[in-house]
PDB file of C-alpha atoms in Angstrom:
ATOM      1  CA  UNK A   1       3.692 -19.969  10.827  1.00 52.00           C
ATOM      2  CA  UNK A   2       3.805 -19.431  14.596  1.00 57.00           C
ATOM      3  CA  UNK A   3       3.336 -15.790  15.517  1.00 80.00           C
ATOM      4  CA  UNK A   4       6.480 -14.157  16.848  1.00 82.00           C
ATOM      5  CA  UNK A   5       6.113 -11.287  19.266  1.00 87.00           C
ATOM      6  CA  UNK A   6       7.713  -7.931  18.640  1.00 90.00           C
ATOM      7  CA  UNK A   7      10.534  -8.387  21.139  1.00 89.00           C
ATOM      8  CA  UNK A   8      11.668 -11.568  19.391  1.00 89.00           C
ATOM      9  CA  UNK A   9      11.485  -9.873  15.993  1.00 90.00           C
ATOM     10  CA  UNK A  10      13.857  -7.176  17.203  1.00 87.00           C
ATOM     11  CA  UNK A  11      16.544  -9.866  17.062  1.00 86.00           C
ATOM     12  CA  UNK A  12      17.811  -9.282  13.510  1.00 82.00           C
ATOM     13  CA  UNK A  13      18.546 -12.916  12.530  1.00 86.00           C
ATOM     14  CA  UNK A  14      15.119 -13.975  13.831  1.00 89.00           C
ATOM     15  CA  UNK A  15      13.423 -11.210  11.849  1.00 90.00           C
ATOM     16  CA  UNK A  16      15.251 -12.047   8.626  1.00 89.00           C
ATOM     17  CA  UNK A  17      14.515 -15.753   8.966  1.00 91.00           C
ATOM     18  CA  UNK A  18      10.835 -15.164   9.721  1.00 91.00           C
ATOM     19  CA  UNK A  19      10.465 -12.812   6.765  1.00 92.00           C
ATOM     20  CA  UNK A  20      11.877 -15.396   4.343  1.00 92.00           C
ATOM     21  CA  UNK A  21       8.978 -17.711   5.155  1.00 92.00           C
ATOM     22  CA  UNK A  22       6.283 -15.014   5.390  1.00 95.00           C
ATOM     23  CA  UNK A  23       3.791 -14.839   2.515  1.00 96.00           C
ATOM     24  CA  UNK A  24       1.157 -12.365   3.685  1.00 97.00           C
ATOM     25  CA  UNK A  25      -1.196 -15.187   4.671  1.00 97.00           C
ATOM     26  CA  UNK A  26      -4.128 -13.974   6.761  1.00 97.00           C
ATOM     27  CA  UNK A  27      -3.563 -10.325   5.857  1.00 98.00           C
ATOM     28  CA  UNK A  28      -6.102  -8.187   3.981  1.00 98.00           C
ATOM     29  CA  UNK A  29      -4.836  -5.152   2.085  1.00 98.00           C
ATOM     30  CA  UNK A  30      -7.045  -2.406   0.661  1.00 98.00           C
ATOM     31  CA  UNK A  31      -5.933  -0.431  -2.395  1.00 98.00           C
ATOM     32  CA  UNK A  32      -7.411   3.029  -2.880  1.00 98.00           C
ATOM     33  CA  UNK A  33      -6.845   3.368  -6.586  1.00 97.00           C
ATOM     34  CA  UNK A  34      -8.347   2.983 -10.081  1.00 96.00           C
ATOM     35  CA  UNK A  35      -9.672  -0.533  -9.504  1.00 96.00           C
ATOM     36  CA  UNK A  36      -8.057  -3.949 -10.044  1.00 98.00           C
ATOM     37  CA  UNK A  37      -8.346  -6.196 -13.085  1.00 97.00           C
ATOM     38  CA  UNK A  38      -8.707  -9.411 -11.133  1.00 96.00           C
ATOM     39  CA  UNK A  39      -8.917 -11.416 -14.377  1.00 96.00           C
ATOM     40  CA  UNK A  40      -5.186 -10.921 -14.951  1.00 97.00           C
ATOM     41  CA  UNK A  41      -3.463 -14.308 -14.461  1.00 96.00           C
ATOM     42  CA  UNK A  42      -1.058 -12.812 -11.927  1.00 97.00           C
ATOM     43  CA  UNK A  43      -3.981 -11.787  -9.713  1.00 97.00           C
ATOM     44  CA  UNK A  44      -6.108 -14.918  -9.935  1.00 94.00           C
ATOM     45  CA  UNK A  45      -7.922 -15.395  -6.626  1.00 95.00           C
ATOM     46  CA  UNK A  46      -6.200 -12.452  -4.947  1.00 98.00           C
ATOM     47  CA  UNK A  47      -9.084  -9.942  -4.886  1.00 98.00           C
ATOM     48  CA  UNK A  48     -11.816 -10.740  -2.367  1.00 97.00           C
ATOM     49  CA  UNK A  49     -13.893  -7.559  -2.513  1.00 97.00           C
ATOM     50  CA  UNK A  50     -14.385  -4.472  -4.653  1.00 97.00           C
ATOM     51  CA  UNK A  51     -16.008  -1.164  -3.794  1.00 96.00           C
ATOM     52  CA  UNK A  52     -16.527   1.930  -5.923  1.00 95.00           C
ATOM     53  CA  UNK A  53     -16.586   5.365  -4.302  1.00 94.00           C
ATOM     54  CA  UNK A  54     -19.044   7.453  -6.273  1.00 89.00           C
ATOM     55  CA  UNK A  55     -19.116  11.235  -6.137  1.00 82.00           C
ATOM     56  CA  UNK A  56     -22.513  12.915  -6.149  1.00 80.00           C
ATOM     57  CA  UNK A  57     -23.530  16.550  -5.534  1.00 77.00           C
ATOM     58  CA  UNK A  58     -24.801  15.567  -2.092  1.00 80.00           C
ATOM     59  CA  UNK A  59     -21.590  13.749  -1.224  1.00 81.00           C
ATOM     60  CA  UNK A  60     -19.579  10.610  -1.964  1.00 83.00           C
ATOM     61  CA  UNK A  61     -20.860   7.138  -1.194  1.00 88.00           C
ATOM     62  CA  UNK A  62     -19.547   3.573  -1.476  1.00 93.00           C
ATOM     63  CA  UNK A  63     -21.182   0.778  -3.400  1.00 93.00           C
ATOM     64  CA  UNK A  64     -20.230  -2.872  -3.558  1.00 93.00           C
ATOM     65  CA  UNK A  65     -19.259  -4.093  -7.031  1.00 92.00           C
ATOM     66  CA  UNK A  66     -20.087  -7.486  -8.517  1.00 92.00           C
ATOM     67  CA  UNK A  67     -16.817  -7.922 -10.374  1.00 91.00           C
ATOM     68  CA  UNK A  68     -17.918 -11.117 -12.138  1.00 89.00           C
ATOM     69  CA  UNK A  69     -20.152  -9.017 -14.382  1.00 85.00           C
ATOM     70  CA  UNK A  70     -17.402  -6.622 -15.496  1.00 90.00           C
ATOM     71  CA  UNK A  71     -14.812  -6.705 -18.270  1.00 92.00           C
ATOM     72  CA  UNK A  72     -11.128  -5.944 -17.561  1.00 93.00           C
ATOM     73  CA  UNK A  73     -11.558  -2.393 -18.879  1.00 90.00           C
ATOM     74  CA  UNK A  74     -14.485  -1.890 -16.528  1.00 92.00           C
ATOM     75  CA  UNK A  75     -12.625  -3.376 -13.560  1.00 95.00           C
ATOM     76  CA  UNK A  76      -9.712  -0.989 -14.071  1.00 95.00           C
ATOM     77  CA  UNK A  77     -10.021   1.457 -16.982  1.00 93.00           C
ATOM     78  CA  UNK A  78      -6.668   3.095 -16.187  1.00 94.00           C
ATOM     79  CA  UNK A  79      -4.410   0.207 -15.172  1.00 96.00           C
ATOM     80  CA  UNK A  80      -2.750   2.005 -12.274  1.00 96.00           C
ATOM     81  CA  UNK A  81      -4.474  -0.039  -9.559  1.00 97.00           C
ATOM     82  CA  UNK A  82      -3.832  -3.333 -11.347  1.00 98.00           C
ATOM     83  CA  UNK A  83      -0.108  -2.586 -11.479  1.00 98.00           C
ATOM     84  CA  UNK A  84      -0.012  -1.724  -7.762  1.00 98.00           C
ATOM     85  CA  UNK A  85      -2.008  -4.840  -6.902  1.00 98.00           C
ATOM     86  CA  UNK A  86       0.342  -6.980  -8.963  1.00 98.00           C
ATOM     87  CA  UNK A  87       3.379  -5.638  -7.122  1.00 98.00           C
ATOM     88  CA  UNK A  88       1.834  -6.331  -3.711  1.00 98.00           C
ATOM     89  CA  UNK A  89       0.722  -9.806  -4.779  1.00 98.00           C
ATOM     90  CA  UNK A  90       4.174 -10.676  -6.109  1.00 97.00           C
ATOM     91  CA  UNK A  91       5.764  -9.774  -2.777  1.00 97.00           C
ATOM     92  CA  UNK A  92       3.025 -11.154  -0.491  1.00 97.00           C
ATOM     93  CA  UNK A  93       1.308 -13.822  -2.618  1.00 97.00           C
ATOM     94  CA  UNK A  94      -1.072 -15.047   0.089  1.00 98.00           C
ATOM     95  CA  UNK A  95      -2.323 -11.620   1.147  1.00 98.00           C
ATOM     96  CA  UNK A  96      -5.864 -10.861   0.027  1.00 98.00           C
ATOM     97  CA  UNK A  97      -6.674  -7.619  -1.773  1.00 98.00           C
ATOM     98  CA  UNK A  98      -9.653  -5.287  -1.531  1.00 98.00           C
ATOM     99  CA  UNK A  99     -10.205  -2.793  -4.330  1.00 98.00           C
ATOM    100  CA  UNK A 100     -11.529   0.619  -3.268  1.00 97.00           C
ATOM    101  CA  UNK A 101     -11.888   2.599  -6.480  1.00 96.00           C
ATOM    102  CA  UNK A 102     -11.576   6.340  -5.899  1.00 95.00           C
ATOM    103  CA  UNK A 103     -10.197   7.250  -9.351  1.00 88.00           C
ATOM    104  CA  UNK A 104     -12.319   6.913 -12.472  1.00 78.00           C
ATOM    105  CA  UNK A 105     -11.814   6.193 -16.159  1.00 70.00           C
ATOM    106  CA  UNK A 106     -10.373   9.655 -16.827  1.00 68.00           C
ATOM    107  CA  UNK A 107      -7.574   8.929 -14.313  1.00 67.00           C
ATOM    108  CA  UNK A 108      -9.107  11.594 -12.101  1.00 70.00           C
ATOM    109  CA  UNK A 109     -10.853  11.494  -8.763  1.00 70.00           C
ATOM    110  CA  UNK A 110     -11.913  14.033  -6.182  1.00 80.00           C
ATOM    111  CA  UNK A 111     -10.517  14.637  -2.725  1.00 86.00           C
ATOM    112  CA  UNK A 112     -14.019  13.916  -1.512  1.00 91.00           C
ATOM    113  CA  UNK A 113     -13.839  10.416  -2.994  1.00 92.00           C
ATOM    114  CA  UNK A 114     -10.418   9.851  -1.452  1.00 95.00           C
ATOM    115  CA  UNK A 115     -11.645  10.881   1.993  1.00 95.00           C
ATOM    116  CA  UNK A 116     -14.760   8.734   1.726  1.00 96.00           C
ATOM    117  CA  UNK A 117     -12.734   5.738   0.525  1.00 96.00           C
ATOM    118  CA  UNK A 118     -10.382   6.010   3.487  1.00 97.00           C
ATOM    119  CA  UNK A 119     -13.347   6.376   5.827  1.00 97.00           C
ATOM    120  CA  UNK A 120     -14.748   3.142   4.385  1.00 97.00           C
ATOM    121  CA  UNK A 121     -11.454   1.330   4.971  1.00 98.00           C
ATOM    122  CA  UNK A 122     -11.553   2.295   8.646  1.00 98.00           C
ATOM    123  CA  UNK A 123     -15.190   1.348   9.190  1.00 97.00           C
ATOM    124  CA  UNK A 124     -16.065  -2.052  10.723  1.00 95.00           C
ATOM    125  CA  UNK A 125     -16.448  -4.828   8.130  1.00 93.00           C
ATOM    126  CA  UNK A 126     -16.929  -8.568   8.165  1.00 93.00           C
ATOM    127  CA  UNK A 127     -13.469  -8.802   6.612  1.00 93.00           C
ATOM    128  CA  UNK A 128     -10.893  -6.968   8.695  1.00 95.00           C
ATOM    129  CA  UNK A 129      -8.569  -4.661   6.757  1.00 98.00           C
ATOM    130  CA  UNK A 130      -5.031  -4.764   8.140  1.00 98.00           C
ATOM    131  CA  UNK A 131      -3.255  -2.367   5.774  1.00 98.00           C
ATOM    132  CA  UNK A 132      -3.984   0.028   2.931  1.00 98.00           C
ATOM    133  CA  UNK A 133      -1.937   1.080  -0.082  1.00 98.00           C
ATOM    134  CA  UNK A 134      -2.393   4.750  -0.973  1.00 98.00           C
ATOM    135  CA  UNK A 135      -0.604   5.280  -4.279  1.00 97.00           C
ATOM    136  CA  UNK A 136      -2.254   8.664  -4.629  1.00 95.00           C
ATOM    137  CA  UNK A 137      -2.470  11.999  -2.872  1.00 94.00           C
ATOM    138  CA  UNK A 138      -3.761  15.531  -3.143  1.00 94.00           C
ATOM    139  CA  UNK A 139      -2.123  18.962  -3.099  1.00 94.00           C
ATOM    140  CA  UNK A 140      -5.365  20.641  -2.000  1.00 93.00           C
ATOM    141  CA  UNK A 141      -4.933  21.912   1.544  1.00 93.00           C
ATOM    142  CA  UNK A 142      -8.685  21.856   2.194  1.00 93.00           C
ATOM    143  CA  UNK A 143      -8.436  18.067   2.473  1.00 94.00           C
ATOM    144  CA  UNK A 144      -5.537  18.195   4.930  1.00 96.00           C
ATOM    145  CA  UNK A 145      -7.715  18.262   8.054  1.00 97.00           C
ATOM    146  CA  UNK A 146     -10.048  15.357   7.177  1.00 97.00           C
ATOM    147  CA  UNK A 147      -7.162  13.260   5.860  1.00 97.00           C
ATOM    148  CA  UNK A 148      -5.051  13.965   8.946  1.00 97.00           C
ATOM    149  CA  UNK A 149      -7.957  12.907  11.134  1.00 98.00           C
ATOM    150  CA  UNK A 150      -8.321   9.635   9.237  1.00 98.00           C
ATOM    151  CA  UNK A 151      -4.583   8.916   9.155  1.00 98.00           C
ATOM    152  CA  UNK A 152      -4.422   9.367  12.932  1.00 98.00           C
ATOM    153  CA  UNK A 153      -7.529   7.213  13.339  1.00 98.00           C
ATOM    154  CA  UNK A 154      -5.843   4.461  11.334  1.00 98.00           C
ATOM    155  CA  UNK A 155      -2.756   4.713  13.535  1.00 98.00           C
ATOM    156  CA  UNK A 156      -4.783   4.212  16.712  1.00 97.00           C
ATOM    157  CA  UNK A 157      -6.877   1.441  15.140  1.00 97.00           C
ATOM    158  CA  UNK A 158      -3.712  -0.382  14.119  1.00 97.00           C
ATOM    159  CA  UNK A 159      -4.365  -0.164  10.372  1.00 98.00           C
ATOM    160  CA  UNK A 160      -1.056   0.308   8.536  1.00 98.00           C
ATOM    161  CA  UNK A 161      -1.229   3.014   5.875  1.00 98.00           C
ATOM    162  CA  UNK A 162       1.473   3.217   3.206  1.00 98.00           C
ATOM    163  CA  UNK A 163       1.318   6.341   1.032  1.00 98.00           C
ATOM    164  CA  UNK A 164       3.177   7.482  -2.073  1.00 97.00           C
ATOM    165  CA  UNK A 165       4.872  10.855  -2.029  1.00 96.00           C
ATOM    166  CA  UNK A 166       4.408  13.391  -4.795  1.00 94.00           C
ATOM    167  CA  UNK A 167       6.472  12.648  -7.909  1.00 93.00           C
ATOM    168  CA  UNK A 168       7.502  16.302  -8.241  1.00 90.00           C
ATOM    169  CA  UNK A 169       8.722  16.566  -4.664  1.00 86.00           C
ATOM    170  CA  UNK A 170       5.828  18.803  -3.593  1.00 91.00           C
ATOM    171  CA  UNK A 171       4.243  18.313  -0.157  1.00 90.00           C
ATOM    172  CA  UNK A 172       1.098  16.261  -0.650  1.00 95.00           C
ATOM    173  CA  UNK A 173      -1.599  14.814   1.564  1.00 97.00           C
ATOM    174  CA  UNK A 174      -1.580  12.353   3.215  1.00 97.00           C
ATOM    175  CA  UNK A 175       2.095  11.465   2.611  1.00 97.00           C
ATOM    176  CA  UNK A 176       3.349  14.356   4.777  1.00 96.00           C
ATOM    177  CA  UNK A 177       1.672  13.002   7.915  1.00 97.00           C
ATOM    178  CA  UNK A 178       4.102  11.190  10.240  1.00 94.00           C
ATOM    179  CA  UNK A 179       1.680   8.563  11.541  1.00 94.00           C
ATOM    180  CA  UNK A 180       1.742   6.678   8.235  1.00 97.00           C
ATOM    181  CA  UNK A 181       4.581   5.266   6.117  1.00 97.00           C
ATOM    182  CA  UNK A 182       5.482   7.608   3.261  1.00 97.00           C
ATOM    183  CA  UNK A 183       7.427   6.334   0.251  1.00 97.00           C
ATOM    184  CA  UNK A 184       9.627   7.955  -2.391  1.00 96.00           C
ATOM    185  CA  UNK A 185      11.009   6.142  -5.435  1.00 94.00           C
ATOM    186  CA  UNK A 186      14.504   5.142  -6.511  1.00 91.00           C
ATOM    187  CA  UNK A 187      16.019   2.536  -8.823  1.00 90.00           C
ATOM    188  CA  UNK A 188      17.492  -0.526  -7.149  1.00 87.00           C
ATOM    189  CA  UNK A 189      19.136  -3.614  -8.591  1.00 81.00           C
ATOM    190  CA  UNK A 190      17.122  -5.652  -6.066  1.00 85.00           C
ATOM    191  CA  UNK A 191      13.404  -4.749  -6.165  1.00 83.00           C
ATOM    192  CA  UNK A 192      13.160  -5.648  -2.487  1.00 85.00           C
ATOM    193  CA  UNK A 193      15.838  -3.155  -1.473  1.00 88.00           C
ATOM    194  CA  UNK A 194      14.813   0.069   0.212  1.00 92.00           C
ATOM    195  CA  UNK A 195      16.245   2.885   2.284  1.00 91.00           C
ATOM    196  CA  UNK A 196      14.947   4.272   5.554  1.00 87.00           C
ATOM    197  CA  UNK A 197      15.613   8.011   5.661  1.00 85.00           C
ATOM    198  CA  UNK A 198      15.500   9.336   9.201  1.00 78.00           C
ATOM    199  CA  UNK A 199      14.360  12.959   9.372  1.00 82.00           C
ATOM    200  CA  UNK A 200      12.873  12.963   5.869  1.00 86.00           C
ATOM    201  CA  UNK A 201       9.141  13.517   5.336  1.00 89.00           C
ATOM    202  CA  UNK A 202       9.180  10.595   2.901  1.00 93.00           C
ATOM    203  CA  UNK A 203      10.745   8.106   5.302  1.00 91.00           C
ATOM    204  CA  UNK A 204      11.337   5.312   2.826  1.00 95.00           C
ATOM    205  CA  UNK A 205      12.599   5.124  -0.722  1.00 94.00           C
ATOM    206  CA  UNK A 206      11.791   1.939  -2.608  1.00 95.00           C
ATOM    207  CA  UNK A 207      12.007   0.486  -6.095  1.00 95.00           C
ATOM    208  CA  UNK A 208       9.851   2.649  -8.342  1.00 96.00           C
ATOM    209  CA  UNK A 209      11.701   3.113 -11.619  1.00 96.00           C
ATOM    210  CA  UNK A 210      10.986   0.829 -14.582  1.00 95.00           C
ATOM    211  CA  UNK A 211       8.949  -1.585 -12.503  1.00 96.00           C
ATOM    212  CA  UNK A 212       7.547  -4.503 -14.488  1.00 96.00           C
ATOM    213  CA  UNK A 213       3.987  -5.070 -13.328  1.00 98.00           C
ATOM    214  CA  UNK A 214       0.668  -6.403 -14.678  1.00 97.00           C
ATOM    215  CA  UNK A 215      -1.309  -4.348 -17.159  1.00 96.00           C
ATOM    216  CA  UNK A 216      -5.103  -4.257 -17.092  1.00 95.00           C
ATOM    217  CA  UNK A 217      -6.426  -6.453 -19.876  1.00 94.00           C
ATOM    218  CA  UNK A 218      -3.407  -8.765 -19.775  1.00 95.00           C
ATOM    219  CA  UNK A 219       0.324  -8.602 -20.241  1.00 97.00           C
ATOM    220  CA  UNK A 220       2.831  -6.389 -18.497  1.00 97.00           C
ATOM    221  CA  UNK A 221       4.164  -2.864 -18.617  1.00 96.00           C
ATOM    222  CA  UNK A 222       7.075  -0.893 -17.196  1.00 97.00           C
ATOM    223  CA  UNK A 223       5.904   1.677 -14.668  1.00 97.00           C
ATOM    224  CA  UNK A 224       7.782   4.540 -13.011  1.00 97.00           C
ATOM    225  CA  UNK A 225       6.843   6.729 -10.058  1.00 97.00           C
ATOM    226  CA  UNK A 226       6.258   6.814  -6.349  1.00 97.00           C
ATOM    227  CA  UNK A 227       2.946   5.042  -6.987  1.00 97.00           C
ATOM    228  CA  UNK A 228       4.860   1.877  -7.828  1.00 98.00           C
ATOM    229  CA  UNK A 229       7.464   2.212  -5.086  1.00 97.00           C
ATOM    230  CA  UNK A 230       4.669   2.397  -2.527  1.00 98.00           C
ATOM    231  CA  UNK A 231       3.254  -1.143  -3.093  1.00 98.00           C
ATOM    232  CA  UNK A 232       6.725  -2.652  -2.675  1.00 97.00           C
ATOM    233  CA  UNK A 233       6.628  -1.462   0.924  1.00 97.00           C
ATOM    234  CA  UNK A 234       2.962  -2.426   1.329  1.00 98.00           C
ATOM    235  CA  UNK A 235       3.788  -5.969   0.221  1.00 98.00           C
ATOM    236  CA  UNK A 236       6.602  -6.123   2.759  1.00 96.00           C
ATOM    237  CA  UNK A 237       4.245  -4.796   5.444  1.00 97.00           C
ATOM    238  CA  UNK A 238       1.795  -7.592   4.583  1.00 98.00           C
ATOM    239  CA  UNK A 239       4.554 -10.143   5.056  1.00 97.00           C
ATOM    240  CA  UNK A 240       5.478  -8.653   8.428  1.00 97.00           C
ATOM    241  CA  UNK A 241       1.832  -8.701   9.509  1.00 97.00           C
ATOM    242  CA  UNK A 242       1.549 -12.351   8.529  1.00 96.00           C
ATOM    243  CA  UNK A 243       4.324 -13.035  11.037  1.00 96.00           C
ATOM    244  CA  UNK A 244       2.345 -11.183  13.703  1.00 94.00           C
ATOM    245  CA  UNK A 245      -0.976  -9.516  12.778  1.00 94.00           C
ATOM    246  CA  UNK A 246      -0.990  -7.553  16.047  1.00 94.00           C
ATOM    247  CA  UNK A 247       2.032  -5.444  15.089  1.00 96.00           C
ATOM    248  CA  UNK A 248       1.270  -1.742  15.485  1.00 96.00           C
ATOM    249  CA  UNK A 249       2.207   0.988  12.989  1.00 96.00           C
ATOM    250  CA  UNK A 250       5.045   2.054  15.285  1.00 95.00           C
ATOM    251  CA  UNK A 251       6.347  -1.517  15.503  1.00 96.00           C
ATOM    252  CA  UNK A 252       6.112  -1.970  11.732  1.00 96.00           C
ATOM    253  CA  UNK A 253       8.200   1.187  11.202  1.00 94.00           C
ATOM    254  CA  UNK A 254      10.750  -0.086  13.712  1.00 92.00           C
ATOM    255  CA  UNK A 255      11.054  -3.424  11.910  1.00 93.00           C
ATOM    256  CA  UNK A 256      11.374  -1.712   8.535  1.00 92.00           C
ATOM    257  CA  UNK A 257      14.199   0.365   9.926  1.00 89.00           C
ATOM    258  CA  UNK A 258      15.869  -2.788  11.231  1.00 86.00           C
ATOM    259  CA  UNK A 259      15.528  -4.512   7.877  1.00 87.00           C
ATOM    260  CA  UNK A 260      17.092  -1.596   6.058  1.00 78.00           C
ATOM    261  CA  UNK A 261      19.951  -1.395   8.514  1.00 49.00           C
ATOM    262  CA  UNK A 262      20.563  -5.135   8.161  1.00 37.00           C
ATOM    263  CA  UNK A 263      20.854  -4.788   4.376  1.00 49.00           C
ATOM    264  CA  UNK A 264      23.291  -1.904   4.507  1.00 50.00           C
ATOM    265  CA  UNK A 265      26.241  -2.544   2.225  1.00 46.00           C
ATOM    266  CA  UNK A 266      24.597  -5.589   0.615  1.00 42.00           C
ATOM    267  CA  UNK A 267      22.650  -3.865  -2.125  1.00 42.00           C
ATOM    268  CA  UNK A 268      23.766  -1.961  -5.191  1.00 44.00           C
ATOM    269  CA  UNK A 269      21.694   1.025  -6.148  1.00 45.00           C
ATOM    270  CA  UNK A 270      21.459   1.925  -9.815  1.00 43.00           C
ATOM    271  CA  UNK A 271      22.471   5.419 -10.781  1.00 41.00           C
TER     272      UNK A 271
END
């Protein structure tokens, strides 16, 4: 696909037509999560790298993982990351995924691991990371400053961050920061439908109720929560970036707003 510049994409029919043919090709998406079971048939060939963020008394560090030596339960002992990866891959099938595990087998991780994982995403690598899915967050205010610093760094580096809001409606980090894309969940008849909510901390609401997605170890499961709304938007972001990988976070938000406005009146939201 020939790259289209931002000004051309502001023309709604051009944007819609380009998005139909966009597949996420050439875009690398990191998932800070519980890992990804790359052996699931739906994710065959999608994961190109895996990193574990390990917490030690002296601090958290990242280590590369040889996934070929691991079983599905070792790749993702919780299943959360596999589901999110499956949603992104279904929407942007040619995007490549990078697993950054910051949550362990007990479905728990530390803010320190989260911060270190996001630092790793923003560090220089042989494989450039264009976007990151953050289907997690923390309520601990002591991590607000380091996370805010990293979210702003991502904005200026041009790395698109998409973060899930708190399921209980509580302010959580990093979703409350305006320089990323924050997502709430709703039920939609069309999984690709979403709303752009001007003036709301969680700017977007996307399909996140009874989402059918891959389960670690094989098969599928219905998932509900902001965690599963978030990757719907990340997948769409990957498709937009495959149209033009130079799009900035501000430009991506503008195009998302245009897409939502274009769909107004054409979707039926479940109640």
